[in-house]
Coordinates of C-alpha atoms in Angstrom, one line a residue:
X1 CA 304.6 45.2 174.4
X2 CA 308.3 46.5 174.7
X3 CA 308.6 50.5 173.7
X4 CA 311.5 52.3 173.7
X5 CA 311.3 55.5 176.1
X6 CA 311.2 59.2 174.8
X7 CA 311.5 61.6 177.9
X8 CA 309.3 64.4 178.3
X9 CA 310.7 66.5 180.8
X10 CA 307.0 68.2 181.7
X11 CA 305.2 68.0 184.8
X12 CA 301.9 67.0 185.2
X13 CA 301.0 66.2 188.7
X14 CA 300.4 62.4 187.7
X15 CA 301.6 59.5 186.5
X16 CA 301.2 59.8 182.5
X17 CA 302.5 58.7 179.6
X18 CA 302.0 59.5 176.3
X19 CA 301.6 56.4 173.7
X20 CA 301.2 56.4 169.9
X21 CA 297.4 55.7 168.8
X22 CA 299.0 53.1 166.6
X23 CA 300.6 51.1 169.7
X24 CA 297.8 51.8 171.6
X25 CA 295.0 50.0 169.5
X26 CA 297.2 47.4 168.9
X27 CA 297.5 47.4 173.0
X28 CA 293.9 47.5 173.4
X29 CA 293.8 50.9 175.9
X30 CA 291.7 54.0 175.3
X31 CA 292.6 57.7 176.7
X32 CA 292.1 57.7 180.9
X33 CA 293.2 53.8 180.4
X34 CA 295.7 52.7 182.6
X35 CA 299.0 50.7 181.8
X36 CA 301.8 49.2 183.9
X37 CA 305.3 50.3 182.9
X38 CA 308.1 48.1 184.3
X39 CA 311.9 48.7 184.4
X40 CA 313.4 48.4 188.0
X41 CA 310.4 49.1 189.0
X42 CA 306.7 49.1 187.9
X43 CA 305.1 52.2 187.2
X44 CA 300.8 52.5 187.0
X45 CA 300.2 55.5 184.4
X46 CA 297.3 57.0 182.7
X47 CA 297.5 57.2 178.8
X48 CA 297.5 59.8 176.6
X49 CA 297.2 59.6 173.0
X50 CA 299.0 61.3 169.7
X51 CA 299.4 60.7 166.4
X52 CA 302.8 62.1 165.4
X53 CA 304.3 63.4 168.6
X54 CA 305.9 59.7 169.6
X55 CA 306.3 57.6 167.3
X56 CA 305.1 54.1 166.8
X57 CA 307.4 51.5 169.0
X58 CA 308.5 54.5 171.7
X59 CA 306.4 55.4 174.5
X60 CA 306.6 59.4 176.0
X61 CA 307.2 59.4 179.9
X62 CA 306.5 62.8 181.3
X63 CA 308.8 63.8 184.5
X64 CA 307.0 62.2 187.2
X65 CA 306.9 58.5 185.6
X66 CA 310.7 59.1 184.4
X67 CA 311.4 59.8 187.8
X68 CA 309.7 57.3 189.4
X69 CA 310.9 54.9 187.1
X70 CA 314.6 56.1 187.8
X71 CA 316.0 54.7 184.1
X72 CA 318.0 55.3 181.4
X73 CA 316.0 57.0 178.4
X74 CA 318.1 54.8 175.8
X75 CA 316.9 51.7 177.2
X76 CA 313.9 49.8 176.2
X77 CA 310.3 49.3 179.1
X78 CA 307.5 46.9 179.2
X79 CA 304.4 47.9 178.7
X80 CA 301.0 46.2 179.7
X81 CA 296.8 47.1 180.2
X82 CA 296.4 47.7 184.0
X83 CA 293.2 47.9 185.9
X84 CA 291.5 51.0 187.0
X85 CA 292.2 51.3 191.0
X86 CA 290.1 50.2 193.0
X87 CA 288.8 53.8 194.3
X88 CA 287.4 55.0 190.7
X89 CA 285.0 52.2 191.1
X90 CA 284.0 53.8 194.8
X91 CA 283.4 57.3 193.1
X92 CA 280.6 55.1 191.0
X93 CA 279.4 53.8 194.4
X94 CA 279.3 57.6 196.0
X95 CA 277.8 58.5 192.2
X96 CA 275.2 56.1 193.1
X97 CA 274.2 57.5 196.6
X98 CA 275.3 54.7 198.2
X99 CA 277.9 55.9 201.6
X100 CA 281.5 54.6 201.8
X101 CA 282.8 53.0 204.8
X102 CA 286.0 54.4 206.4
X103 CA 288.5 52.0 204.8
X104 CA 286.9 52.6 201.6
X105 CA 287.3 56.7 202.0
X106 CA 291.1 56.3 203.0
X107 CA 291.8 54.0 199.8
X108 CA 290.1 56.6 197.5
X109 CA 292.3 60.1 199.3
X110 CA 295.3 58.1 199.4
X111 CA 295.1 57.4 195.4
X112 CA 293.9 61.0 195.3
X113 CA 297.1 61.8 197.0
X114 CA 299.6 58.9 195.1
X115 CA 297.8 60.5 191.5
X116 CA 296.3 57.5 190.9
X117 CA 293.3 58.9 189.7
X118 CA 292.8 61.1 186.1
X119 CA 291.1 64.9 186.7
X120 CA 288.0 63.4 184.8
X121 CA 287.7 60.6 187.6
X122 CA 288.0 63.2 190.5
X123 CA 285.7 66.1 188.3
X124 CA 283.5 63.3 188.8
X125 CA 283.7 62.8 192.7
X126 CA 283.7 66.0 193.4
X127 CA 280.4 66.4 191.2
X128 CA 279.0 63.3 192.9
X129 CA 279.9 64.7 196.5
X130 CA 278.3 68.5 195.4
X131 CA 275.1 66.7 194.8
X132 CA 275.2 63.8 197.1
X133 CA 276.8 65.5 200.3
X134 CA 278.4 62.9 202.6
X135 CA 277.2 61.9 205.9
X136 CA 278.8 63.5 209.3
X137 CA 280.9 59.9 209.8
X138 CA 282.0 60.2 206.1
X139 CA 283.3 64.1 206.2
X140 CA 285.2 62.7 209.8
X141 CA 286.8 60.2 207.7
X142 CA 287.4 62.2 204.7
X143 CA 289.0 64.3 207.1
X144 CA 291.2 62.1 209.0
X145 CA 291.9 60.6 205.6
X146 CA 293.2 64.0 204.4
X147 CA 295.6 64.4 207.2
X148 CA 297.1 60.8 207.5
X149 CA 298.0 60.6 203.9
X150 CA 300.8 63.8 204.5
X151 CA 303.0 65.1 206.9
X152 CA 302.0 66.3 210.2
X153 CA 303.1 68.2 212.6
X154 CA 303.9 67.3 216.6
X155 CA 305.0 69.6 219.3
X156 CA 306.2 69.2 222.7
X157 CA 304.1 71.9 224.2
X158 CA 300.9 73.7 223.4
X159 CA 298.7 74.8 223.7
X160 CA 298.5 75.0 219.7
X161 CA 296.3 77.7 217.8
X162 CA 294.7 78.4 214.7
X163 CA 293.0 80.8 212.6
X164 CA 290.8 80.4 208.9
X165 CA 288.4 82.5 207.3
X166 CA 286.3 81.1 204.8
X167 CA 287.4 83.9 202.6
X168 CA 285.1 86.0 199.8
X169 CA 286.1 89.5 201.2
X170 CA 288.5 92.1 199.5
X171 CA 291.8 92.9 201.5
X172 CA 291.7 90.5 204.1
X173 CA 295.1 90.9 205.7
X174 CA 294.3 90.7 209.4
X175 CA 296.6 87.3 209.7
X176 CA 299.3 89.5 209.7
X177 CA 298.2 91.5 212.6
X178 CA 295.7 87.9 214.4
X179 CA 299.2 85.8 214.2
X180 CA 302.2 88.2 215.5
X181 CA 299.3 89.3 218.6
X182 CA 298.9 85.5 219.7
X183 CA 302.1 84.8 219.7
X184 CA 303.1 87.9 221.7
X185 CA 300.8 86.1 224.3
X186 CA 303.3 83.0 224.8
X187 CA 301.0 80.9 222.3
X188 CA 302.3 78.7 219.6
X189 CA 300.7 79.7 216.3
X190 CA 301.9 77.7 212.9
X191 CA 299.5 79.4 210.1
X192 CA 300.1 78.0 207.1
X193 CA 297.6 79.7 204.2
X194 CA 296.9 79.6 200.6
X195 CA 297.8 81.9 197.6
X196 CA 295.1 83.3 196.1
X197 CA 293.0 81.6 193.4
X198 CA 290.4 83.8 192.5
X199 CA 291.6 87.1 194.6
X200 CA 293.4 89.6 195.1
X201 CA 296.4 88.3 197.4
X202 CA 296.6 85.7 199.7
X203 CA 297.9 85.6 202.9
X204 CA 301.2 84.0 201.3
X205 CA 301.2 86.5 198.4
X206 CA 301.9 89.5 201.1
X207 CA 303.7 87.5 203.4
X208 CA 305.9 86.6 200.8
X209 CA 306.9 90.6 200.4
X210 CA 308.3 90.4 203.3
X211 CA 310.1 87.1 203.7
X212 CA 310.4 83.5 202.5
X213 CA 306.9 81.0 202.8
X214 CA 308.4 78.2 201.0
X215 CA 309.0 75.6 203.7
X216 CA 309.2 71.7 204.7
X217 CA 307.3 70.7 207.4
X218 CA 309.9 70.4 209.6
X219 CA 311.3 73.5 209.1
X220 CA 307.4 74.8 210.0
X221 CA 307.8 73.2 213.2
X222 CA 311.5 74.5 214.3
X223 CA 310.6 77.7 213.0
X224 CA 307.3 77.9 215.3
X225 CA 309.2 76.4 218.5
X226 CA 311.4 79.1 218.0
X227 CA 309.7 82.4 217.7
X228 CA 306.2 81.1 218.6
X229 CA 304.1 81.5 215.1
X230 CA 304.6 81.6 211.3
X231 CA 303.0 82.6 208.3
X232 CA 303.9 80.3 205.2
X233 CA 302.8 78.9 202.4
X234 CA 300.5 75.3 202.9
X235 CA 301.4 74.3 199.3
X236 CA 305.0 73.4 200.1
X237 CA 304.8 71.6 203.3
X238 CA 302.9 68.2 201.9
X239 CA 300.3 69.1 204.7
X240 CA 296.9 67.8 203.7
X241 CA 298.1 67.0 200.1
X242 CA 294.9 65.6 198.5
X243 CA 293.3 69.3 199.8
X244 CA 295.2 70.7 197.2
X245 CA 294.8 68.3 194.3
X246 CA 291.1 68.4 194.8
X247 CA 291.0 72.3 195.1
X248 CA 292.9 72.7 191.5
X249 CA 289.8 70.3 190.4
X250 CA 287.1 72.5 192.1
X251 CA 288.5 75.5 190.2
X252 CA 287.3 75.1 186.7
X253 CA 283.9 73.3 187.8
X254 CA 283.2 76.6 190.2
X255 CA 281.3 74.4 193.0
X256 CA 283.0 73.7 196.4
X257 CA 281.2 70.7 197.7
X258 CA 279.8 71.2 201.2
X259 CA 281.5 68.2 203.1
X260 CA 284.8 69.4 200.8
X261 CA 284.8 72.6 202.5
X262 CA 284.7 70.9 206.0
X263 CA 287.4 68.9 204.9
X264 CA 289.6 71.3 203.6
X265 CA 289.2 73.1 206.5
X266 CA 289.7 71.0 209.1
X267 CA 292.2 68.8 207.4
X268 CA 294.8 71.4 207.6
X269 CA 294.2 72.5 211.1
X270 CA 294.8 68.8 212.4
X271 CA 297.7 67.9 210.1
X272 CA 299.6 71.1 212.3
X273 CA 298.2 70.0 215.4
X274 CA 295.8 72.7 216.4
X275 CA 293.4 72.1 219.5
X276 CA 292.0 75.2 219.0
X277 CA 291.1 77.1 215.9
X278 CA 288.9 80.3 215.4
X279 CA 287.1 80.5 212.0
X280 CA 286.0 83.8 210.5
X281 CA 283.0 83.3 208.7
X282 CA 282.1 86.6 206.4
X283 CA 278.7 87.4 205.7
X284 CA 276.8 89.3 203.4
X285 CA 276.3 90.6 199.3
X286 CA 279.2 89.5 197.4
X287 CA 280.5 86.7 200.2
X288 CA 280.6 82.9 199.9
X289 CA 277.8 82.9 203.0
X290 CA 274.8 85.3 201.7
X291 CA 273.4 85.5 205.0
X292 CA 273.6 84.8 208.7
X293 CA 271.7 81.6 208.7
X294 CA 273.7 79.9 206.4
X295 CA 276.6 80.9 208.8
X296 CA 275.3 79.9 211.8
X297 CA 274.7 76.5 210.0
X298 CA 278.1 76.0 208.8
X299 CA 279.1 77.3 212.3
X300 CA 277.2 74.3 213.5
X301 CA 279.1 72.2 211.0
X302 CA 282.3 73.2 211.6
X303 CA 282.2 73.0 215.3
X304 CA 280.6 69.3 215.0
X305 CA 283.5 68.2 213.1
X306 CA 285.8 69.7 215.2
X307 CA 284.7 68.4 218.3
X308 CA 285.1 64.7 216.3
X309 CA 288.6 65.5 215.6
X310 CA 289.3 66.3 219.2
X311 CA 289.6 70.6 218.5
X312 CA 287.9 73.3 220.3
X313 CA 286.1 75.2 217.5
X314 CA 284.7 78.7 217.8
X315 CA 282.9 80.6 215.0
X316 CA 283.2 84.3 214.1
X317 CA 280.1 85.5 211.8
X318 CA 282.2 88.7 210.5
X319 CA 280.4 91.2 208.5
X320 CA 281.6 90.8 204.9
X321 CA 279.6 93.0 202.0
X322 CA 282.8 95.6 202.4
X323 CA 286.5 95.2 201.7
X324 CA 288.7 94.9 204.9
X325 CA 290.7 98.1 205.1
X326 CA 291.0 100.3 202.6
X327 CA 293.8 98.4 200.1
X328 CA 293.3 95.4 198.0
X329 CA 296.5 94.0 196.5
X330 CA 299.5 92.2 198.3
X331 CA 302.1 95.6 198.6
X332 CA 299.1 97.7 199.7
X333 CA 297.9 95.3 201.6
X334 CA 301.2 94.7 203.7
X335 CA 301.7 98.3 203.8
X336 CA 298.6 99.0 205.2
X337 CA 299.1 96.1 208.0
X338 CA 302.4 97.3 208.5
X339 CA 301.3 100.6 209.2
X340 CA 298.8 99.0 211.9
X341 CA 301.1 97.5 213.6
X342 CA 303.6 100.4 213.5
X343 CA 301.5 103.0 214.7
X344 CA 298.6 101.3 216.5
X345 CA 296.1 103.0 214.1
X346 CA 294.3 102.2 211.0
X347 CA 291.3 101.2 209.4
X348 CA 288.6 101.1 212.1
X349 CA 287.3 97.7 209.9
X350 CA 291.0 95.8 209.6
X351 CA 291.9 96.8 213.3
X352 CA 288.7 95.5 215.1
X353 CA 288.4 92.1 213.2
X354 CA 291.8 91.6 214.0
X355 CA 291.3 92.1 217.8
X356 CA 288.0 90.2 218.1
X357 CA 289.3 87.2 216.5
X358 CA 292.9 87.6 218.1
X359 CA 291.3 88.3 221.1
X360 CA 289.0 84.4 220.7
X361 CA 292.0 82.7 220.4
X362 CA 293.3 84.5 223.7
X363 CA 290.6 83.3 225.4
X364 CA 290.6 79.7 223.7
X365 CA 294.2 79.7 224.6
X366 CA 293.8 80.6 228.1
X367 CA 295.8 83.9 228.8
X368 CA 292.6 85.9 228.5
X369 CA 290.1 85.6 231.0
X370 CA 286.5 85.1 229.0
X371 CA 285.4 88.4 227.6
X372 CA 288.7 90.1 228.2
X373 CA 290.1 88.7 225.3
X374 CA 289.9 92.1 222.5
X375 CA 291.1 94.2 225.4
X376 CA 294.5 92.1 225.6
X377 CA 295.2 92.1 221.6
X378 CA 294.7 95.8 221.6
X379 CA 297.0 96.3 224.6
X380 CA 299.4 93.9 222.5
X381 CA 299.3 95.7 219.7
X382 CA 299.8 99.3 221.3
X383 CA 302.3 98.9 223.3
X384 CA 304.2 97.4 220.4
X385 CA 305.1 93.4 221.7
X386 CA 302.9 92.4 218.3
X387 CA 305.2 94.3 216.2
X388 CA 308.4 93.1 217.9
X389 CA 306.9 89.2 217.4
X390 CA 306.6 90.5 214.2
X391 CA 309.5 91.2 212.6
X392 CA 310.7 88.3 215.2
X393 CA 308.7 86.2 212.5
X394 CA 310.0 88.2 209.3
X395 CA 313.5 87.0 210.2
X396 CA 312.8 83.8 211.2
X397 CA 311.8 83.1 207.9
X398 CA 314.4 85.0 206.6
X399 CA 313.0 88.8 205.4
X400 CA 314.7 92.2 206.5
X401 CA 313.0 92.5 210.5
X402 CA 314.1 95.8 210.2
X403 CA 311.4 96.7 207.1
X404 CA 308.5 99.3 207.7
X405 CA 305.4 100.2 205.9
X406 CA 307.4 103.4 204.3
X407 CA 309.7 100.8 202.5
X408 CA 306.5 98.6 200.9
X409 CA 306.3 100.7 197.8
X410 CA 303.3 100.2 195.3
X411 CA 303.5 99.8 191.3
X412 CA 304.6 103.3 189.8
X413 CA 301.3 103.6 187.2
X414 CA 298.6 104.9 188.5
X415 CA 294.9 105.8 187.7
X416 CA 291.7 107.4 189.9
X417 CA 288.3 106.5 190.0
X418 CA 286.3 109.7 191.0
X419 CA 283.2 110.3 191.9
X420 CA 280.4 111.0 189.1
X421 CA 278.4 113.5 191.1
X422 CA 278.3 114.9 194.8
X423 CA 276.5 112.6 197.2
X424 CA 277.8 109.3 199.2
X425 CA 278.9 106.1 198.4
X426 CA 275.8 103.7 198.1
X427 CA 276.8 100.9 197.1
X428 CA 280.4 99.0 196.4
X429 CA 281.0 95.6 194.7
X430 CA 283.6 93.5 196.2
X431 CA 283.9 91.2 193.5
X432 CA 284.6 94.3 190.6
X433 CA 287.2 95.8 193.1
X434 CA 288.9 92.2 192.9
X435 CA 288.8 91.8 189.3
X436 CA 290.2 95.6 188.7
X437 CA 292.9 94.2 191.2
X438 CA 293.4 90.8 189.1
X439 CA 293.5 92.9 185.7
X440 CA 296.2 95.6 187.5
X441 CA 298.1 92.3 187.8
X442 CA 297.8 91.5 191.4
X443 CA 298.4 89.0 192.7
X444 CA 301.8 87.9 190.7
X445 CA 302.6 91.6 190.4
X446 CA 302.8 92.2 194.1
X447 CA 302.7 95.9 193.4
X448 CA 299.6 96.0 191.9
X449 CA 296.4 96.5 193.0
X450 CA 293.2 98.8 194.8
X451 CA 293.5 102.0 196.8
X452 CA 290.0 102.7 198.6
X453 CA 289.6 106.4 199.1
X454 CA 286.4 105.8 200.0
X455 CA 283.6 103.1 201.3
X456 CA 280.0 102.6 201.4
X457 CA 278.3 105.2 203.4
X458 CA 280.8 107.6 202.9
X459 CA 279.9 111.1 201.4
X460 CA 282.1 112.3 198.0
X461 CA 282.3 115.5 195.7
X462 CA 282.5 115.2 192.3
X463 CA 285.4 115.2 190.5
X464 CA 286.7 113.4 193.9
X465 CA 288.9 110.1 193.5
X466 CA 287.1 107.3 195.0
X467 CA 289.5 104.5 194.0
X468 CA 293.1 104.6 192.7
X469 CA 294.3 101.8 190.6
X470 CA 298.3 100.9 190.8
X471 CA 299.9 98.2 188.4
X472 CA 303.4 97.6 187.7
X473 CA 303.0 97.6 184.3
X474 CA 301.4 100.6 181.8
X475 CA 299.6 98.0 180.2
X476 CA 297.5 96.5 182.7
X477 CA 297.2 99.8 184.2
X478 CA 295.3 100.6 180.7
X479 CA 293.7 97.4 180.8
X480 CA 292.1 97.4 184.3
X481 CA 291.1 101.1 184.0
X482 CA 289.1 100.5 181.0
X483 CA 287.7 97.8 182.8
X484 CA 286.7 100.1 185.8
X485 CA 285.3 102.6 183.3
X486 CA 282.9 100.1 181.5
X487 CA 281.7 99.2 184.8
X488 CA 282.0 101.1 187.7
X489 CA 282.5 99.2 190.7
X490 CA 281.0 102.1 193.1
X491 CA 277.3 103.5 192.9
X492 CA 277.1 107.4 193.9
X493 CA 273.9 109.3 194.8
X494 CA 272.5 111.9 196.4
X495 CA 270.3 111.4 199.2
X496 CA 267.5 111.8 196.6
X497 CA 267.7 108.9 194.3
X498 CA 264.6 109.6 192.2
X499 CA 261.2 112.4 192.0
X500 CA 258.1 110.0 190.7
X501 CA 255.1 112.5 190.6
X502 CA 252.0 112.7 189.9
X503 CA 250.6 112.4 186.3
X504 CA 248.6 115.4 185.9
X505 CA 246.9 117.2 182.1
X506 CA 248.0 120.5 181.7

C-alpha cells in the first residue's frame, strides 16, 4: 500500500507509526503489528491505530521513524505487514521455562536496544524473567549482552574503580564524599548514576546543582583521565542502553526481576571498565533487602557474576532502616555533603559509610594496606585533598569550584514537624519522609525537600520540631504538609508506652 506521510514530531522511544483503522484492515495488521516502511530506506515500525487523527490514504510517522527514514513529508512511502522479530518469539520460549542460549540472549537485548520490541512484549519478559529467574550462564550473558550493545569505555591505565548501592535509603549522598576521596588517592573513578525514580534525589539530581552531568562517553573518559573521577549522569552516555529501556518498563509493573538486578548492575560497571567495584547493600525496615540473609545472598550473587565478568567484587551490608544524614532532597543533600567535606564534620551516619566504603575501594585499589583502608579516607578527607579533588571535578564538568555549602540555598517555604509529646523518637518511616520530599517537589525542584532535626532514638520535647519541610513552591509546601499531618512519618513516646493492669471488682 502507498500512504502519503503526515509527521508527528513526538518522541516515543520506538519505531511507531500511526495508521488509520480504515487502511489498516484493509492492510490486514492489528495494534503491536509490525509494518515495513520503505523510502531510501526501510523502516520496521509498530502500529498504532486512530480513527480520525490521520486520515485514510496518509500514514503518521512519529520523530524517530521520520528521522530514520530521512524524507520529505510531501512525498508518498510504501507500506507492507512485517514479521514480528525474531526475539518476541524467544520471550514465549523464556515464558515457557525453557533457557536461551547465548546468541539467542544477545538477539533479544540488541532489539531491546534497536526498539524493536513494543512495551507490551518486554512487560512480558520482564514478567516471565520475575517468575522464571534465569540461570547463572544466562544473567552472564544478559550481562555481557547489555554492555556490547552500547558504548564502552577503555583507558590506558587503571586501576579502574567503582561504587553502587542498591539504593532504598533516604539521603544517600555519600558518592559525593566515596568519589572525590578515591580519587585524591591517585585512582581513576568514572561514576556515572541514575536520577531518581521513586526518591528523593539521585546522585545526578545533586550533582547536577553543582555542575553539568550531561555527557558523551567520550567526554566521560577525557574528563576522568583528567582529574581522576566524575560524577554524571548514566542516561546520556549510551552506556548499557537496554538497562535503561527495561528499567522505564519495570517502573509501572513494581517488580525488579532478580537476574535484572544483577544485570543492571553489573552491566554498567563493565561498559566503564571497572575491575573493581564496591556495592552497598542497605539493610533493614523500609529497604529493598529486609534482612541480612537476603543480603549476604545477593552478596553471593553479585560477587559470582562479577568474578565471570573478570571484576573484583566486594559487598558492603550497610545498615539501612534510617535516612543517611540528616537531609533528604537534592540542595539539602549537597549542602550537607558540602559541609562534610568543608569542615571534616557531619552526620556521624553519612561520614562513616562514606569512609568504610571509600576506604574498600582503597584497599581494592591497592594504596591502602588491608584494614587500613577507613583510616586513609578519613585522613583524605581532613586534611582537605578530597575537597580540593572536589571542586577539581566540579569544574571539570563545568560548575563554579569555588561554590561552598553556605551558597547551596534551600526552597524559601517552610513548615515543622514537632514533636506530639515529650519522650524519644521510636520509630521513623523512610519511605513517608520520601514521599513528603516527592510532594515538596523534590526531586525536579532541587530546593525542595526534608530537614531531619531528629532520628530514631533520639529524645524530643513537645512542641519541638522534629522535621522541617522546604518546597520552592507555597503550594506543595501546603500539599506535602497536609500530607505529613494525616500521617506522621515519626512515632514519639515515652519510655512507658502503655499500663495494662489488673482487672479487679471494686
Amino acid at each position: 500500500m502507498e500512504l502519503k506521510v503526515q509527521p508527528i514530531d513526538i518522541k516515543v522511544g520506538k519505531y511507531k507509526i500511526i495508521l488509520n483503522s480504515i487502511d489498516a484492515k484493509e492492510l490486514g495488521v492489528y495494534e503491536g503489528d509490525r509494518v515495513r516502511v520503505t523510502g531510501h530506506v526501510t523502516v520496521t515500525a509498530i502500529v498504532d491505530f486512530t480513527e480520525d487523527m490521520i486520515s485514510p490514504g496518509m500514514i503518521g510517522l512519529y520523530h524517530e521513524v521520520k528521522e530514520q527514514l530521512q524524507r520529505e513529508w510531501t512525498e508518498i512511502v510504501e507500506v507492507e505487514p512485517a514479521e514480528k522479530p525474531k526475539s518476541a518469539r524467544l520471550i514465549r520460549k523464556n515464558m515457557d521455562g525453557e533457557k536461551l542460549v547465548q546468541e539467542e540472549i544477545y538477539g533479544l537485548v540488541k532489539d531491546i536496544v534497536e526498539e524493536n520490541l513494543s512495551e507490551i512484549e518486554l512487560a512480558a519478559f520482564l514478567t516471565s524473567t520475575y517468575i522464571n529467574d534465569m540461570t547463572d550462564d544466562e544473567t552472564e550473558w544478559l550481562t555481557r549482552a547489555m554492555i556490547d550493545t552500547g558504548e564502552k569505555l577503555e583507558f590506558a591505565k587503571g586501576p579502574i574503580m567503582d561504587k553502587h548501592s542498591i539504593g532504598g535509603v533516604p539521603g544517600n549522598k555519600i558518592s559525593l564524599l566515596v568519589v572525590p576521596i578515591v580519587a585524591a588517592n591517585g585512582l581513576l573513578i568514572p561514576k556515572t548514576s541514575s536520577r531518581a525514580i521513586t526518591g528523593a534525589g539521585g546522585t545526578s539530581d545533586l550533582m547536577e546543582i553543582l555542575a553539568p552531568v550531561e555527557f558523551s562517553a567520550s567526554q566521560v573518559k577525557e574528563m576522568t583521565e583528567k582529574v581522576g573521577g566524575v560524577l554524571v549522569w548514566g542516561g546520556a552516555t549510551n552506556i548499557a542502553p537496554a538497562d535503561d529501556k527495561l528499567i522505564k518498563v519495570e517502573y509501572p509493573l513494581s517488580i525488579d526481576p532478580h537476574c535484572q538486578l544483577l544485570a543492571s548492575i553489573m552491566a554498567k560497571k563493565g561498559a566503564v571498565g571497572a575491575e573493581n567495584v564496591v556495592i552497598d547493600i542497605p539493610t533493614g525496615p523500609g529497604t529493598k533487602i529486609v534482612n541480612v540473609q537476603e543480603g549476604r545472598k545477593l552478596a553471593r550473587d553479585l560477587i559470582n557474576l562479577g568474578d565471570r565478568l573478570g571484576m573484583n567484587v566486594d559487598c558492603a551490608l550497610t545498615y539501612g532502616a534510617s535516612p543517611i544524614g540528616r537531609t533528604v532532597g537534592p540542595a539539602l543533600e549537597v549542602r550537607e555533603a558540602l559541609k562534610v567535606l568543608e569542615t571534616g564534620e557531619g552526620p556521624n551516619s553519612l561520614i562513616e559509610k562514606s569512609m568504610v566504603l571509600a576506604g574498600m575501594l582503597l584497599e581494592m585499589g591497592g594504596v591502602a594496606a588491608r584494614g587500613q583502608g577507613n583510616e586513609l579516607a578519613m585522613e583524605t578527607l581532613k586534611n582537605g585533598k578530597a575537597l580540593a579533588k572536589f571542586r577539581e571535578i566540579i569544574e571539570v564538568q563545568g560548575g563554579n569550584p569555588d561554590v561552598t555549602y553556605k551558597d547551596i540555598i534551600a526552597g524559601e517555604h517552610t513548615a515543622e514537624i514537632t514533636a506530639p509529646a515529650n519522650g524519644y523518637v521510636l520509630e521513623f518511616k523512610n519511605k513517608r519522609v520520601v514521599q513528603i520530599a516527592r510532594l515538596a517537589g523534590a526531586p525536579n525542584d532541587k530546593g525542595a525537600g526534608v530537614l531531619i532535626h531528629k532520628k530514631q532514638g533520639e529524645p524530643v520535647k513537645k512542641g519541638e520540631p522534629v522535621l522541617t519541610i522546604h518546597a520552592e513552591k507555597k503550594n506543595k509546601l501546603e500539599t506535602a504538609l497536609q500530607n505529613a499531618q494525616r500521617d506522621s512519618p515519626i512515632v514519639v513516646e515515652g519510655m512507658l508506652l502503655e499500663r495494662v493492669q489488673s482487672f479487679k471488682e471494686v
